[in-house]
Amino acid sequence: MPLTDARPDALAKVYAKSLYQLADESGGQTAVEDTLGELEDILEIARSDPQFSEFLSSRVLKQKDRTKSLESIFAGKVSDLTLRFLMVLNEKHRLLHLIPIVEALDVMVQQKLGRVEVDLYTAQPIDSGEIASIKAQLNQALGKEAVLHPYTDPSMIGGVRLQIGDKLIDASLQTRLRKMRDQLADQGGSALRAAAERTFDDTPSNED
């Protein structure tokens, strides 16, 4: 079973907040960013190595066996705080949700630094100049530094789609076409109703 790749939920935010506070208490913002960096490196390994991902998320592997393996793999290679956090997640059977937990921590770190994470989706890869232009517009609109993560979505016809936290801004061509189609459908229905009303209004009364 692969790691759960979902947006941060309430539980992920609780774990992320606890880790943030522990890291901040142990070494301030530097420790927080270092902890985030270590966890992101671990996720990068999991994404590129299916066996490692399975090791983290498997429900078949016994908890005590994974604990020993985690210590063997990471002791001396990551901070004690990061290793202890992985151990806690293992004990609580939450390692499967490592991705949304790390994403929630990342959001907290960026907010603390006055930044905002933005996922940018386009139909085709865009060059650095276009990314810089979109970033400048977002900086002005949000009043914060936008940290852009560009992705391509071949299912898109054109335009852009932005995911800012829980908010989705969809300016893709598909959305524009759908809105146009819906407008035409609504306007067509309204025109039909208006025509019907005029017809009834113009019908001679039988009372005369």
Backbone as ProteinMPNN parsed JSONL, in Angstrom:
{"seq_chain_A": "MPLTDARPDALAKVYAKSLYQLADESGGQTAVEDTLGELEDILEIARSDPQFSEFLSSRVLKQKDRTKSLESIFAGKVSDLTLRFLMVLNEKHRLLHLIPIVEALDVMVQQKLGRVEVDLYTAQPIDSGEIASIKAQLNQALGKEAVLHPYTDPSMIGGVRLQIGDKLIDASLQTRLRKMRDQLADQGGSALRAAAERTFDDTPSNED", "coords_chain_A": {"N_chain_A": [[0.848, -1.2, 0.0], [0.682, 2.17, -0.953], [2.02, 5.324, 0.332], [-0.316, 7.58, 1.785], [-1.486, 9.991, -0.338], [-2.745, 12.743, 0.072], [-4.531, 15.828, 0.585], [-3.73, 17.88, 3.439], [-5.456, 16.963, 6.369], [-7.523, 17.519, 9.315], [-6.314, 15.98, 11.336], [-3.716, 15.608, 10.361], [-2.823, 18.209, 10.518], [-2.789, 18.585, 13.262], [-0.683, 16.873, 14.125], [1.391, 18.076, 12.688], [1.454, 20.629, 13.82], [2.211, 20.037, 16.45], [4.784, 18.994, 16.019], [6.016, 21.231, 14.91], [6.002, 23.004, 17.102], [7.652, 21.617, 18.917], [10.075, 21.552, 17.509], [10.576, 24.283, 17.256], [10.886, 25.005, 19.911], [13.204, 23.647, 20.489], [15.192, 24.704, 18.846], [14.443, 27.028, 17.551], [13.446, 28.87, 14.548], [15.288, 27.931, 12.686], [15.702, 25.244, 13.403], [13.141, 24.311, 12.928], [12.892, 24.589, 10.131], [14.987, 22.925, 9.347], [14.075, 20.444, 10.256], [11.771, 20.156, 8.712], [13.019, 20.033, 6.205], [14.43, 17.596, 6.412], [12.335, 15.748, 6.625], [11.088, 16.161, 4.174], [13.095, 15.237, 2.502], [13.039, 12.543, 3.153], [10.514, 11.872, 2.2], [10.98, 12.276, -0.49], [12.71, 10.198, -1.08], [10.954, 8.086, -0.615], [9.125, 8.504, -2.672], [10.624, 7.943, -4.901], [11.476, 5.382, -4.515], [9.788, 2.579, -4.504], [9.859, 0.332, -2.791], [10.799, 1.328, -0.368], [8.764, 3.114, 0.198], [6.686, 1.31, 0.551], [7.652, 0.023, 2.81], [7.355, 2.054, 4.73], [4.591, 2.393, 4.784], [3.328, -0.06, 5.006], [0.915, -2.278, 6.351], [1.234, -4.759, 7.128], [3.766, -5.288, 8.069], [5.29, -5.701, 11.218], [4.958, -3.517, 13.996], [7.091, -3.247, 15.906], [9.203, -4.313, 14.467], [9.452, -2.489, 12.384], [10.139, -0.266, 13.848], [12.723, -0.913, 14.758], [14.012, -0.996, 12.279], [13.675, 1.641, 11.367], [15.259, 3.012, 13.211], [17.731, 1.887, 12.606], [18.089, 2.758, 9.967], [17.925, 5.596, 10.041], [19.203, 6.672, 12.315], [21.6, 8.925, 13.41], [21.648, 10.065, 10.936], [19.583, 11.759, 10.575], [18.054, 14.384, 12.535], [17.607, 13.954, 16.106], [15.038, 14.689, 16.844], [13.522, 14.461, 14.478], [13.765, 11.706, 14.035], [12.564, 10.704, 16.376], [9.999, 11.63, 15.951], [9.201, 10.172, 13.703], [9.167, 7.689, 14.891], [7.066, 7.992, 16.724], [4.909, 8.363, 14.968], [4.938, 5.843, 13.834], [4.285, 4.265, 16.054], [1.71, 5.143, 16.483], [0.487, 4.268, 14.273], [0.51, 5.951, 12.045], [2.281, 6.502, 10.039], [1.612, 6.021, 7.46], [0.315, 8.294, 6.695], [2.2, 10.23, 6.248], [2.787, 12.034, 4.156], [0.602, 14.063, 3.922], [0.951, 15.133, 6.496], [3.53, 16.238, 6.457], [3.118, 18.105, 4.451], [1.303, 19.789, 5.723], [2.939, 20.785, 7.739], [4.773, 22.152, 6.177], [3.173, 24.219, 5.141], [2.703, 25.659, 7.502], [5.285, 26.53, 8.112], [5.872, 28.159, 5.889], [3.916, 30.122, 6.171], [4.739, 31.287, 8.539], [7.027, 32.51, 7.649], [5.978, 34.431, 6.076], [5.168, 33.617, 3.591], [3.365, 31.972, 0.927], [2.181, 28.883, -0.167], [1.729, 27.792, -3.462], [0.201, 25.787, -5.789], [0.673, 25.383, -9.154], [-0.968, 24.665, -12.067], [-0.696, 23.727, -15.437], [-1.435, 23.095, -18.921], [0.733, 22.489, -20.512], [4.311, 22.405, -19.957], [5.658, 25.432, -18.642], [7.821, 28.268, -19.242], [10.562, 29.789, -17.374], [10.242, 32.546, -17.4], [7.483, 32.975, -17.723], [6.596, 31.771, -15.38], [7.741, 33.498, -13.511], [6.314, 35.822, -14.089], [3.675, 35.099, -13.389], [4.111, 34.612, -10.698], [4.801, 37.191, -9.779], [2.381, 38.538, -10.14], [0.782, 37.118, -8.35], [2.093, 37.665, -5.933], [1.515, 40.355, -5.647], [-1.275, 40.302, -5.548], [-1.817, 38.681, -3.323], [-0.362, 39.801, -1.298], [1.746, 38.606, -0.136], [4.742, 36.573, -0.303], [4.675, 34.412, -2.936], [5.189, 30.973, -3.181], [5.834, 29.092, -5.766], [4.781, 26.009, -7.167], [5.153, 24.397, -9.956], [3.136, 22.346, -12.053], [2.239, 19.964, -14.581], [-0.738, 19.257, -16.324], [-2.018, 17.157, -18.422], [-4.677, 16.793, -19.108], [-5.84, 19.229, -19.207], [-6.973, 21.827, -21.389], [-6.066, 24.373, -21.838], [-4.96, 27.525, -20.357], [-4.755, 28.236, -16.793], [-4.552, 26.672, -13.548], [-4.89, 27.212, -10.167], [-3.917, 26.193, -6.965], [-4.35, 27.224, -3.837], [-3.682, 26.657, -0.757], [-6.633, 25.564, 0.673], [-8.12, 26.615, -1.282], [-9.282, 26.728, -4.597], [-8.461, 28.082, -7.655], [-9.657, 28.258, -10.699], [-8.822, 28.838, -13.862], [-8.816, 27.608, -16.234], [-9.199, 26.599, -19.682], [-11.15, 24.673, -20.044], [-12.874, 25.165, -17.9], [-13.787, 27.733, -18.494], [-15.157, 27.237, -20.879], [-17.117, 25.487, -19.922], [-18.519, 27.167, -18.181], [-19.46, 29.014, -20.028], [-21.129, 27.377, -21.546], [-22.994, 26.654, -19.588], [-24.063, 29.163, -19.046], [-25.254, 29.787, -21.486], [-27.161, 27.776, -21.541], [-28.715, 28.479, -19.315], [-29.548, 31.062, -20.057], [-30.91, 30.43, -22.365], [-33.059, 28.96, -21.337], [-34.298, 30.97, -19.839], [-35.034, 32.737, -21.855], [-36.874, 31.164, -23.203], [-38.859, 30.846, -21.265], [-39.653, 33.518, -21.012], [-40.695, 34.012, -23.545], [-42.868, 32.283, -23.518], [-44.397, 33.424, -21.502], [-45.052, 35.872, -22.696], [-46.628, 34.961, -24.744], [-48.864, 33.902, -23.403], [-49.754, 36.243, -22.213], [-50.589, 37.681, -24.413], [-52.738, 36.263, -25.28], [-56.157, 36.332, -26.134], [-58.747, 37.159, -23.84], [-61.361, 35.018, -22.636], [-63.424, 36.043, -21.29], [-64.683, 38.232, -22.329]], "CA_chain_A": [[0.0, 0.0, 0.0], [1.513, 3.374, -1.008], [1.708, 6.37, 1.291], [-1.509, 8.356, 1.456], [-1.144, 11.268, -0.965], [-3.964, 13.543, 0.142], [-4.312, 17.143, 1.189], [-3.729, 17.804, 4.898], [-6.736, 17.019, 7.072], [-7.41, 18.05, 10.675], [-5.364, 15.182, 12.103], [-2.379, 15.929, 9.857], [-2.469, 19.537, 11.033], [-2.486, 18.435, 14.694], [0.672, 16.331, 14.213], [2.32, 19.08, 12.172], [1.559, 21.703, 14.816], [2.995, 19.523, 17.583], [6.183, 18.917, 15.599], [6.495, 22.611, 14.759], [6.256, 23.559, 18.436], [8.817, 20.939, 19.484], [11.271, 22.005, 16.796], [10.768, 25.692, 17.594], [11.403, 25.053, 21.282], [14.554, 23.078, 20.551], [16.2, 25.475, 18.11], [13.88, 28.15, 16.812], [13.028, 28.703, 13.164], [16.281, 27.115, 11.968], [15.406, 23.84, 13.688], [11.881, 23.987, 12.254], [13.164, 24.423, 8.703], [15.833, 21.735, 9.186], [13.208, 19.278, 10.447], [10.958, 20.068, 7.496], [13.888, 19.585, 5.119], [14.719, 16.168, 6.584], [11.129, 14.984, 6.3], [10.89, 16.254, 2.728], [14.074, 14.328, 1.892], [12.535, 11.182, 3.357], [9.413, 11.694, 1.253], [11.551, 12.187, -1.835], [13.192, 8.818, -1.204], [9.773, 7.221, -0.71], [8.515, 8.67, -3.993], [11.487, 7.366, -5.938], [11.764, 3.986, -4.177], [8.54, 1.922, -4.088], [10.064, -0.582, -1.66], [10.893, 2.144, 0.847], [7.415, 3.609, 0.433], [5.932, 0.183, 1.099], [8.159, -0.186, 4.163], [6.77, 3.058, 5.618], [3.133, 2.367, 4.829], [2.793, -1.421, 5.115], [0.163, -2.64, 7.549], [1.605, -6.146, 7.416], [5.002, -5.248, 8.853], [5.045, -5.486, 12.639], [5.387, -2.209, 14.482], [8.405, -3.316, 16.558], [10.204, -4.552, 13.43], [9.663, -1.233, 11.668], [10.846, 0.62, 14.779], [14.142, -1.266, 14.677], [14.505, -0.612, 10.958], [13.741, 3.105, 11.331], [16.451, 3.414, 13.974], [18.903, 1.451, 11.852], [18.218, 3.549, 8.74], [18.004, 7.05, 10.208], [20.005, 7.113, 13.467], [22.837, 9.597, 13.015], [21.503, 10.68, 9.616], [18.621, 12.848, 10.759], [18.063, 14.858, 13.921], [16.893, 13.112, 17.074], [13.628, 15.075, 16.825], [12.902, 13.85, 13.298], [13.693, 10.264, 14.261], [11.536, 10.458, 17.399], [8.699, 11.889, 15.338], [8.896, 8.996, 12.886], [8.845, 6.603, 15.825], [5.719, 8.252, 17.253], [3.966, 8.059, 13.891], [4.901, 4.386, 13.707], [3.556, 3.734, 17.208], [0.297, 5.518, 16.348], [0.03, 3.754, 12.971], [0.241, 7.129, 11.221], [3.308, 6.709, 9.022], [0.928, 5.989, 6.178], [-0.15, 9.651, 6.401], [3.347, 11.125, 6.359], [2.744, 13.084, 3.132], [-0.198, 15.224, 4.339], [1.511, 15.734, 7.708], [4.654, 17.082, 6.039], [2.555, 19.236, 3.714], [0.736, 20.703, 6.712], [4.08, 21.449, 8.382], [5.323, 23.08, 5.191], [2.286, 25.385, 5.112], [2.951, 26.423, 8.725], [6.605, 27.17, 7.985], [5.786, 29.237, 4.904], [3.105, 31.189, 6.761], [5.589, 31.964, 9.516], [7.989, 33.312, 6.896], [5.259, 35.377, 5.244], [5.042, 33.071, 2.244], [2.187, 31.135, 0.71], [2.436, 27.822, -1.143], [0.767, 27.791, -4.558], [0.379, 24.774, -6.833], [0.306, 25.943, -10.45], [-1.185, 23.606, -13.064], [-0.885, 24.154, -16.817], [-1.536, 21.963, -19.841], [2.091, 22.227, -20.981], [5.316, 23.082, -19.122], [5.883, 26.838, -18.98], [9.208, 28.652, -18.998], [10.83, 30.535, -16.137], [9.714, 33.899, -17.539], [6.043, 32.916, -17.456], [6.446, 31.486, -13.944], [8.08, 34.733, -12.794], [5.208, 36.757, -14.294], [2.552, 34.647, -12.553], [4.534, 34.798, -9.304], [4.717, 38.621, -9.477], [0.958, 38.878, -10.02], [0.288, 36.522, -7.102], [2.681, 38.421, -4.819], [0.764, 41.61, -5.523], [-2.664, 40.009, -5.179], [-1.891, 38.052, -2.002], [0.361, 40.582, -0.301], [2.756, 37.72, 0.441], [5.588, 35.941, -1.311], [4.13, 33.14, -3.411], [6.149, 29.919, -3.496], [5.139, 28.357, -6.815], [5.153, 24.638, -7.508], [4.508, 24.156, -11.246], [2.816, 20.981, -12.471], [1.517, 19.88, -15.85], [-1.935, 18.409, -16.322], [-2.347, 16.963, -19.837], [-6.124, 16.806, -19.332], [-6.247, 20.612, -19.407], [-6.856, 22.31, -22.757], [-5.249, 25.574, -21.773], [-5.182, 28.324, -19.173], [-4.038, 27.833, -15.584], [-5.328, 26.322, -12.365], [-4.088, 27.5, -8.979], [-4.383, 25.655, -5.687], [-3.752, 28.009, -2.756], [-4.265, 26.064, 0.442], [-7.872, 24.856, 0.374], [-8.841, 27.371, -2.3], [-8.953, 26.406, -5.979], [-8.767, 29.12, -8.641], [-9.593, 27.543, -11.969], [-8.956, 29.702, -15.038], [-8.521, 26.76, -17.388], [-10.116, 26.76, -20.807], [-12.306, 23.805, -19.826], [-13.807, 25.831, -16.987], [-14.409, 28.837, -19.221], [-16.118, 26.659, -21.817], [-18.232, 24.957, -19.156], [-19.316, 28.295, -17.698], [-20.148, 29.57, -21.188], [-22.199, 26.438, -21.886], [-24.026, 26.772, -18.561], [-24.718, 30.453, -19.233], [-26.125, 29.661, -22.651], [-28.287, 26.935, -21.143], [-29.565, 29.278, -18.433], [-30.143, 32.148, -20.831], [-31.887, 29.821, -23.267], [-34.236, 28.652, -20.538], [-34.943, 32.23, -19.482], [-35.663, 33.267, -23.066], [-38.035, 30.324, -23.489], [-39.897, 31.194, -20.297], [-40.149, 34.859, -21.338], [-41.533, 33.9, -24.738], [-44.114, 31.638, -23.116], [-45.179, 34.395, -20.74], [-45.595, 36.835, -23.645], [-47.685, 34.289, -25.489], [-50.058, 33.856, -22.549], [-50.232, 37.606, -22.005], [-51.219, 38.153, -25.636], [-53.905, 35.45, -25.594], [-57.405, 37.039, -25.816], [-59.512, 36.622, -22.723], [-62.651, 34.463, -23.002], [-64.443, 36.645, -20.458], [-65.373, 39.283, -23.082]], "C_chain_A": [[0.882, 1.248, 0.0], [1.134, 4.354, 0.094], [0.483, 7.141, 0.824], [-1.101, 9.719, 0.922], [-2.405, 12.115, -1.045], [-3.633, 14.89, 0.76], [-4.432, 17.031, 2.709], [-5.133, 17.905, 5.482], [-6.481, 17.514, 8.496], [-6.365, 17.298, 11.487], [-3.929, 15.474, 11.668], [-1.907, 17.267, 10.422], [-2.123, 19.483, 12.522], [-1.051, 17.918, 14.872], [1.694, 17.365, 13.764], [2.53, 20.206, 13.186], [2.399, 21.272, 16.004], [4.48, 19.476, 17.23], [6.781, 20.307, 15.457], [6.877, 23.188, 16.125], [7.498, 22.933, 19.067], [10.108, 21.419, 18.83], [11.6, 23.451, 17.152], [11.363, 25.834, 18.989], [12.843, 24.567, 21.358], [15.602, 23.922, 19.84], [15.657, 26.585, 17.254], [13.555, 27.81, 15.356], [13.992, 27.852, 12.357], [15.998, 25.636, 12.159], [14.122, 23.406, 12.991], [12.137, 23.709, 10.775], [14.038, 23.198, 8.446], [15.003, 20.454, 9.299], [12.337, 19.068, 9.217], [11.789, 19.536, 6.333], [14.193, 18.096, 5.204], [13.511, 15.312, 6.205], [10.839, 15.021, 4.802], [11.873, 15.351, 1.984], [13.611, 12.874, 2.005], [11.387, 10.89, 2.381], [9.927, 11.551, -0.178], [12.086, 10.781, -2.093], [12.011, 7.869, -1.4], [9.129, 7.307, -2.09], [9.335, 7.998, -5.089], [11.778, 5.882, -5.707], [10.496, 3.303, -3.652], [8.706, 0.998, -2.889], [10.14, 0.182, -0.341], [9.523, 2.703, 1.21], [6.552, 2.524, 1.061], [6.362, -0.111, 2.533], [7.505, 0.784, 5.146], [5.268, 2.851, 5.822], [2.517, 0.992, 5.076], [2.077, -1.657, 6.443], [0.45, -4.089, 7.957], [2.836, -6.2, 8.317], [4.695, -4.933, 10.316], [5.661, -4.166, 13.096], [6.792, -2.247, 15.074], [9.513, -3.552, 15.539], [10.499, -3.269, 12.659], [10.406, -0.236, 12.553], [12.351, 0.363, 14.717], [14.742, -0.81, 13.354], [14.644, 0.901, 10.84], [14.99, 3.602, 12.051], [17.713, 3.057, 13.218], [19.156, 2.346, 10.643], [18.581, 5.0, 9.037], [18.85, 7.532, 11.385], [21.321, 7.708, 12.985], [22.752, 10.285, 11.667], [20.463, 11.792, 9.605], [18.68, 13.269, 12.225], [17.292, 13.895, 14.818], [15.395, 13.409, 17.051], [12.906, 14.42, 15.645], [12.74, 12.352, 13.496], [12.623, 9.931, 15.295], [10.136, 10.648, 16.823], [8.269, 10.712, 14.456], [8.492, 7.813, 13.766], [7.427, 6.763, 16.379], [4.671, 7.926, 16.194], [3.825, 6.553, 13.704], [4.071, 3.767, 14.838], [2.051, 3.99, 17.085], [-0.306, 5.029, 15.029], [-0.339, 4.902, 12.026], [1.311, 7.372, 10.162], [2.707, 6.728, 7.627], [0.534, 7.392, 5.732], [0.985, 10.679, 6.477], [3.268, 12.281, 5.363], [1.874, 14.269, 3.567], [0.315, 15.893, 5.61], [2.648, 16.682, 7.348], [4.148, 18.289, 5.262], [1.958, 20.263, 4.676], [1.841, 21.469, 7.429], [4.679, 22.492, 7.444], [4.492, 24.359, 5.127], [2.536, 26.272, 6.331], [4.261, 27.191, 8.643], [6.52, 28.354, 7.033], [4.97, 30.402, 5.438], [3.924, 31.988, 7.764], [6.569, 32.897, 8.833], [7.306, 34.335, 5.995], [5.133, 34.924, 3.807], [3.752, 32.267, 2.14], [2.493, 30.146, -0.407], [1.33, 27.824, -2.198], [1.138, 26.693, -5.55], [-0.172, 25.332, -8.134], [0.213, 24.823, -11.479], [-1.413, 24.233, -14.437], [-0.91, 22.917, -17.715], [-0.157, 21.524, -20.332], [3.078, 22.903, -20.031], [5.496, 24.525, -19.574], [7.282, 27.241, -18.567], [9.322, 29.526, -17.752], [10.278, 31.954, -16.196], [8.225, 33.958, -17.232], [5.784, 32.653, -15.976], [6.699, 32.741, -13.134], [6.952, 35.75, -12.909], [4.018, 36.392, -13.416], [2.87, 34.882, -11.079], [4.39, 36.269, -8.892], [3.265, 39.05, -9.282], [0.373, 38.338, -8.717], [0.818, 37.275, -5.888], [1.879, 39.688, -4.556], [-0.654, 41.343, -5.015], [-2.788, 39.5, -3.749], [-1.259, 38.894, -0.909], [1.388, 39.763, 0.441], [3.612, 37.165, -0.689], [5.006, 34.576, -1.679], [5.274, 32.179, -3.735], [5.452, 28.982, -4.482], [5.702, 26.958, -7.004], [4.448, 24.303, -8.821], [4.314, 22.67, -11.549], [2.14, 21.043, -13.843], [0.368, 18.898, -15.715], [-2.391, 18.261, -17.774], [-3.848, 16.999, -20.127], [-6.649, 18.226, -19.541], [-6.055, 20.993, -20.871], [-5.931, 23.518, -22.802], [-5.549, 26.344, -20.505], [-4.383, 27.801, -17.987], [-5.04, 27.44, -14.501], [-4.412, 26.501, -11.167], [-4.727, 26.881, -7.753], [-3.632, 26.391, -4.59], [-4.384, 27.536, -1.46], [-5.491, 25.25, 0.061], [-8.655, 25.517, -0.758], [-8.343, 27.023, -3.696], [-9.393, 27.557, -6.874], [-8.561, 28.497, -10.01], [-9.875, 28.505, -13.121], [-8.62, 28.914, -16.292], [-9.571, 26.951, -18.466], [-11.35, 25.884, -20.633], [-13.361, 24.488, -18.958], [-14.523, 26.969, -17.679], [-15.484, 28.319, -20.174], [-17.351, 26.122, -21.08], [-19.135, 26.076, -18.656], [-20.11, 28.917, -18.846], [-21.341, 28.693, -21.575], [-23.347, 26.555, -20.884], [-24.798, 28.079, -18.707], [-25.705, 30.395, -20.391], [-27.369, 28.847, -22.308], [-29.262, 27.725, -20.27], [-30.292, 30.373, -19.195], [-31.192, 31.61, -21.792], [-33.176, 29.51, -22.539], [-35.005, 29.903, -20.185], [-35.682, 32.801, -20.674], [-36.93, 32.483, -23.394], [-39.187, 30.662, -22.549], [-40.512, 32.551, -20.618], [-41.08, 34.814, -22.543], [-42.888, 33.286, -24.399], [-45.014, 32.616, -22.375], [-45.811, 35.428, -21.675], [-46.751, 36.232, -24.42], [-48.976, 34.265, -24.693], [-50.643, 35.243, -22.33], [-51.001, 38.127, -23.213], [-52.465, 37.374, -26.018], [-55.188, 36.178, -25.217], [-58.172, 36.366, -24.686], [-60.875, 36.132, -23.18], [-63.789, 35.119, -22.221], [-65.238, 37.676, -21.237], [-66.492, 38.675, -23.935]], "O_chain_A": [[1.748, 1.381, 0.865], [0.075, 4.238, 0.71], [0.271, 7.331, -0.374], [-0.459, 10.506, 1.618], [-3.05, 12.196, -2.09], [-2.584, 15.063, 1.381], [-5.16, 16.174, 3.209], [-5.9, 18.805, 5.141], [-5.358, 17.883, 8.84], [-5.61, 17.908, 12.244], [-3.031, 15.577, 12.504], [-0.734, 17.431, 10.76], [-1.272, 20.237, 12.992], [-0.291, 18.461, 15.674], [2.745, 17.514, 14.388], [3.652, 20.674, 13.382], [3.209, 22.049, 16.511], [5.33, 19.865, 18.031], [7.928, 20.534, 15.842], [7.942, 23.786, 16.281], [8.304, 23.632, 19.681], [11.107, 21.662, 19.508], [12.766, 23.802, 17.329], [12.233, 26.673, 19.223], [13.614, 25.028, 22.201], [16.78, 23.865, 20.191], [16.326, 27.044, 16.329], [13.411, 26.646, 14.982], [13.578, 27.131, 11.45], [16.044, 24.861, 11.204], [14.019, 22.275, 12.518], [11.657, 22.715, 10.231], [13.856, 22.506, 7.444], [15.2, 19.505, 8.54], [12.183, 17.944, 8.738], [11.326, 18.691, 5.566], [14.214, 17.407, 4.184], [13.65, 14.282, 5.547], [10.396, 14.027, 4.228], [11.528, 14.767, 0.957], [13.771, 12.083, 1.076], [11.304, 9.802, 1.813], [9.372, 10.794, -0.974], [11.935, 10.242, -3.189], [12.056, 6.968, -2.237], [8.644, 6.306, -2.617], [8.785, 7.539, -6.089], [12.273, 5.201, -6.605], [10.169, 3.44, -2.473], [7.802, 0.887, -2.06], [9.609, -0.263, 0.677], [9.161, 2.761, 2.386], [5.784, 2.785, 1.987], [5.532, -0.454, 3.375], [7.143, 0.398, 6.258], [4.742, 3.106, 6.905], [1.316, 0.887, 5.328], [2.568, -1.287, 7.509], [-0.027, -4.571, 8.984], [2.934, -7.044, 9.207], [3.934, -4.013, 10.614], [6.733, -3.763, 12.642], [7.606, -1.371, 14.78], [10.629, -3.06, 15.707], [11.649, -2.992, 12.319], [11.214, 0.55, 12.06], [13.15, 1.296, 14.635], [15.86, -0.295, 13.32], [15.622, 1.392, 10.276], [15.688, 4.494, 11.568], [18.665, 3.837, 13.19], [20.305, 2.658, 10.329], [19.44, 5.576, 8.369], [19.185, 8.716, 11.439], [22.066, 7.068, 12.242], [23.67, 11.01, 11.282], [20.47, 12.656, 8.728], [19.286, 12.586, 13.052], [16.445, 13.129, 14.357], [14.575, 12.506, 17.215], [11.808, 13.887, 15.802], [11.698, 11.788, 13.164], [11.859, 8.983, 15.114], [9.207, 9.917, 17.167], [7.105, 10.312, 14.47], [7.595, 7.044, 13.424], [6.681, 5.79, 16.488], [3.661, 7.287, 16.491], [2.732, 6.048, 13.449], [3.262, 2.867, 14.61], [1.23, 3.181, 17.517], [-1.455, 5.333, 14.707], [-1.34, 4.848, 11.311], [1.241, 8.373, 9.449], [3.235, 7.376, 6.722], [0.428, 7.658, 4.535], [0.746, 11.857, 6.74], [3.649, 13.402, 5.699], [2.369, 15.396, 3.583], [0.133, 17.097, 5.787], [2.725, 17.795, 7.868], [4.693, 19.384, 5.401], [2.095, 21.468, 4.464], [1.701, 22.663, 7.696], [5.048, 23.585, 7.873], [5.043, 25.458, 5.065], [2.576, 27.497, 6.211], [4.342, 28.35, 9.05], [7.035, 29.431, 7.332], [5.305, 31.558, 5.18], [3.819, 33.213, 7.832], [6.907, 33.952, 9.369], [7.975, 35.032, 5.232], [5.006, 35.747, 2.9], [3.132, 31.93, 3.149], [3.002, 30.524, -1.462], [0.145, 27.852, -1.868], [2.247, 26.672, -6.083], [-1.341, 25.708, -8.212], [1.19, 24.12, -11.735], [-2.219, 25.151, -14.585], [-0.465, 21.839, -17.322], [0.088, 20.336, -20.54], [2.721, 23.875, -19.365], [5.486, 24.803, -20.773], [7.87, 26.646, -17.664], [8.324, 29.941, -17.162], [9.889, 32.512, -15.17], [7.759, 34.88, -16.563], [4.874, 33.233, -15.384], [5.972, 33.03, -12.183], [6.657, 36.462, -11.949], [3.42, 37.257, -12.776], [2.006, 35.298, -10.307], [3.917, 36.565, -7.794], [2.954, 39.824, -8.378], [-0.425, 39.006, -8.06], [0.085, 37.499, -4.924], [1.602, 40.046, -3.411], [-1.165, 42.068, -4.162], [-3.737, 39.838, -3.042], [-1.575, 38.729, 0.269], [1.855, 40.155, 1.51], [3.264, 37.268, -1.865], [4.867, 33.699, -0.827], [6.203, 32.523, -4.466], [4.597, 28.184, -4.099], [6.914, 26.745, -7.003], [3.266, 23.958, -8.81], [5.208, 21.852, -11.329], [1.546, 22.057, -14.209], [0.489, 17.852, -15.077], [-3.074, 19.14, -18.3], [-4.249, 17.212, -21.271], [-7.776, 18.408, -20.001], [-5.108, 20.549, -21.52], [-5.113, 23.653, -23.711], [-6.311, 25.873, -19.661], [-3.448, 27.019, -18.155], [-6.209, 27.824, -14.538], [-3.288, 26.0, -11.155], [-5.929, 27.022, -7.526], [-2.426, 26.211, -4.426], [-5.485, 27.958, -1.105], [-5.408, 24.35, -0.775], [-9.722, 25.04, -1.145], [-7.139, 27.022, -3.954], [-10.556, 27.959, -6.854], [-7.432, 28.24, -10.427], [-11.012, 28.93, -13.33], [-8.19, 29.483, -17.296], [-10.685, 27.403, -18.199], [-12.455, 26.273, -21.012], [-14.56, 24.412, -19.226], [-15.723, 27.163, -17.486], [-16.575, 28.882, -20.266], [-18.48, 26.277, -21.546], [-20.36, 25.961, -18.697], [-21.269, 29.299, -18.68], [-22.419, 29.196, -21.89], [-24.518, 26.557, -21.264], [-26.015, 28.12, -18.523], [-26.831, 30.882, -20.296], [-28.48, 29.178, -22.724], [-30.476, 27.652, -20.457], [-31.489, 30.59, -19.009], [-32.228, 32.237, -22.013], [-34.264, 29.763, -23.057], [-36.236, 29.906, -20.223], [-36.805, 33.289, -20.547], [-37.936, 33.058, -23.81], [-40.341, 30.753, -22.97], [-41.725, 32.731, -20.516], [-42.114, 35.481, -22.57], [-43.922, 33.706, -24.919], [-46.227, 32.644, -22.582], [-46.962, 35.821, -21.482], [-47.735, 36.911, -24.716], [-50.049, 34.565, -25.218], [-51.861, 35.413, -22.269], [-51.941, 38.91, -23.072], [-53.176, 37.748, -26.951], [-55.313, 36.612, -24.072], [-58.227, 35.139, -24.604], [-61.494, 36.766, -24.034], [-64.961, 34.812, -22.439], [-66.368, 37.98, -20.857], [-67.191, 39.4, -24.643]]}, "name": "protein", "num_of_chains": 1, "seq": "MPLTDARPDALAKVYAKSLYQLADESGGQTAVEDTLGELEDILEIARSDPQFSEFLSSRVLKQKDRTKSLESIFAGKVSDLTLRFLMVLNEKHRLLHLIPIVEALDVMVQQKLGRVEVDLYTAQPIDSGEIASIKAQLNQALGKEAVLHPYTDPSMIGGVRLQIGDKLIDASLQTRLRKMRDQLADQGGSALRAAAERTFDDTPSNED"}
